[in-house]
Amino acid sequence: MMKQSDNPGASTAFRLFTFLGSKTVRSWCYQFLLAALLIGFSYWLYSNVVDNLRAQRIATGFGFLPQSAQFAIGETLIDYTPQDSYARAVLVGLLNTLYVTVCGIVLATVLGFMVGIGRVSKNWLLAKVCVTYVELLRNVPVILQVIFWSVVIRNLPSPRGAIELPGGFLTNRGLTFTVPAADNGWLWTLVALFAALVLSALVSGLARRLREQHGKLLPVGRIRLALVIALPLLAWLMCGAPHELNRPELRGFNFKGGFTISPEFTALLLGIALYSSSFIAEIVRAGIQSVPKGQLEAARALSFSPWHLMRHVIIPQAMRVMVPPLASQYVSLAKNSSIAVVVGYPELANISNTLMNQTGQALEAIAIMMVVYLIISGTTSLLMNLFNRYVAIKER
Amino acid sequence: MQNGVLYWLHRHLFSSVFQTLLTLLLLTVLVLVGAALLRWGVIDAVGFSGTVEQCRAATGACWAVIGEKYRPILFGLYPYNEQWRPALAMLVWFVTLVLTLSPVCWHSRVLWPLWIVSLAAMSVLMSGGVFGLPSVASSDWGGLPLTLLLFSGTVIIGMPVSVVLALGRRSPLPFLRGLSVTFIEGLRGVPLITILFVAVNVFPLFLPPDMEVNKLLRIIVGIALFFACYQAEVIRGGLQSVPRGQYEAAAVLNLGYWHTTTKIILPQALRICLPAVTNHIIAAMKNTSFVIIIGLFDVLTATTAVMQDPQWRRYYIETYVFIACLYLLFGFMLSRYAVWVEGRIDASRNPEGVS
């Protein structure tokens, strides 16, 4: 592939000829030409932008960000009023994007695993039901699904004729349900639950070390279960065992109290999560089918129960095949959340769109959007790569 | 007993107590849901030629909404009296597609003239202005022809670009490689919506004030580039799986880069990754629906617009089921075709059926 031009006995003219004919030199020439073209083209575009912006009297730059946004946002995770800055509005949108993405990933993963495992079931009927689920959801455009759910919710009865569910109501204002009344005790219980999860992870690490180095077996499952139940319970009791509930009640035209999931959020979440779940189901199926049959036979010979077979033999090996495509599925779910524009859930793309229409700063709004999505995609694939290293085969 | 019906039932539905319970539960649910669907969709339903009054009276589905609204759904804003033109254009498109997909025509000497002629015919039919056909602006195009136009434009522009990008990513020239990687990863990292926003709102800023590019064309190019970045990664996979010996054999024959690539490497690479390529083509068909965000009148936008009619808006489920079926049918045909081509390739690789 490298130089073919060295020939000490040749004349000068011939040497120049071979010099130009050499692959290395030619490749540098090509690249130089390409770079020059690219720079020239970029400069042309840049000067056009400058001219156009001057003609339209639009000031460039991000100077508009600290100005007051003057538009209301329906759903926010942090405090926001129309007097707040554009920067804060973008932050609200970003948080909403992350919120719907995380909820979507959890829902899609749970559904996808259930359907994927169902697809490889021995039960013919179950397998067929799961195939139908996958084929139907996968082949209908996600945006059609989101619009469909939003129309379905909009056509539900109004709060006066609400559909009653155990502990909640389903109306065209969304899903309203009973939650525990706000109390510090609940917060501490949540903290305790989190601490218990961390502790139980530590316990299983410790148990593994004891097993590998000293051959001692700990009843890990029971210890972890006890931790996860006892610690939050203890915290709850110590805070005076709050048990008041915040029940939704019909007042006038809408519900007071309780917790409401908005129609926009529900439609978007259902649409993108169901769509992604059909792809995740296929990934799970492919992963499970990649486990060699001998592994199953060996586990059955050792009289593993179906649950243990799944938990200790199939899933760990299938994970290695599943994690890379799962990662790209999660990234695409995050990107699909941007179709909130059509149902009016105020996430990043929606806020950017409003910002673009209101200030005319199209370049800046789109630049913000692109950078944020690139960061989200990059972080997701980074995290999944780390996880991939954790589940990958460890040769010893 | 080994291969009778009872054996099959036992093995696949009733092999254990748990399996039996599961089967019975599923059967009950399926029968209940199936019966409800049948009552709603067929027994209690109003047919395609019904009226609003009949639909109000009926308890089941109202398919009359399709009979009433199929023309605005399929043709969008296109002038009512001229709608035979998009219909004919769709027919031309369909025939061209069928010819393209049949192996008899798989030759560049057939395919290029075929597409040039049919594209010309379709654009004459759609925009008019010659042969006494009234002229129709592209902003009035809509419905299914627009969806098909977006789809075929995406594939026709996107496929060559994706091959170039994939070759660029595998190129030994570091600058070219870096450029391709940046372009591919940059576009793959952002949602399609940002590309559409760029095509509609930002792209005109990059052109001289007196130069204007048709909005539809800008959007098609945007979607095509997005498609090309995903397809480039698929084709890269194909390129990587061409055995090294093929490159070496070409080098021994003293073939240059272009001959090696176009005659030896690319045909093999494309053949290897054909299933994945068709998967992305099907995805591209679904992705055309994103243009609803920028107000282009494709099938989905037209349907949503039709659903604003207060008389018919309560029959939204029937309408959305109808266009979901259009997408399903089309996607199903493409994926069946992909399976068939795969089988054909396998057969041509192992003519005797031995591996």
Short mmCIF file of C-alpha atoms in Angstrom, two decimals, chain A residues 1 23, chain B residues 166-167 169-172 235-270 272:
data_model
loop_
_atom_site.label_atom_id
_atom_site.label_comp_id
_atom_site.label_asym_id
_atom_site.label_seq_id
_atom_site.Cartn_x
_atom_site.Cartn_y
_atom_site.Cartn_z
CA MET A 1 0.00 0.00 0.00
CA LYS A 23 0.03 6.84 -3.73
CA ALA B 166 -19.56 4.25 4.00
CA LEU B 167 -16.60 4.22 1.60
CA ARG B 169 -15.54 6.03 6.57
CA ARG B 170 -13.43 3.08 5.45
CA SER B 171 -11.07 5.25 3.39
CA PRO B 172 -7.30 5.23 4.09
CA ILE B 235 -23.11 -0.74 4.45
CA ARG B 236 -19.94 -0.26 6.48
CA GLY B 237 -20.78 -3.53 8.22
CA GLY B 238 -21.09 -5.16 4.80
CA LEU B 239 -17.80 -3.68 3.64
CA GLN B 240 -16.05 -4.96 6.77
CA SER B 241 -17.26 -8.49 6.21
CA VAL B 242 -15.81 -8.80 2.69
CA PRO B 243 -12.86 -11.18 3.17
CA ARG B 244 -9.41 -9.63 3.08
CA GLY B 245 -8.37 -12.02 0.31
CA GLN B 246 -10.72 -10.24 -2.09
CA TYR B 247 -8.79 -6.98 -1.65
CA GLU B 248 -5.49 -8.82 -2.04
CA ALA B 249 -6.64 -10.59 -5.18
CA ALA B 250 -7.66 -7.23 -6.68
CA ALA B 251 -4.27 -5.76 -5.74
CA VAL B 252 -2.50 -8.71 -7.38
CA LEU B 253 -4.47 -8.06 -10.57
CA ASN B 254 -3.20 -4.47 -10.29
CA LEU B 255 -6.73 -3.04 -10.24
CA GLY B 256 -7.07 0.58 -9.16
CA TYR B 257 -9.18 1.79 -6.23
CA TRP B 258 -12.29 2.47 -8.29
CA HIS B 259 -12.24 -0.83 -10.12
CA THR B 260 -11.57 -2.76 -6.92
CA THR B 261 -14.41 -0.97 -5.16
CA THR B 262 -17.09 -0.98 -7.82
CA LYS B 263 -16.45 -4.36 -9.43
CA ILE B 264 -15.30 -6.50 -6.52
CA ILE B 265 -15.92 -5.09 -3.05
CA LEU B 266 -19.25 -3.21 -3.28
CA PRO B 267 -21.28 -5.95 -5.01
CA GLN B 268 -20.26 -8.43 -2.34
CA ALA B 269 -20.74 -5.97 0.52
CA LEU B 270 -24.22 -4.95 -0.62
CA ILE B 272 -24.09 -9.36 2.50
#
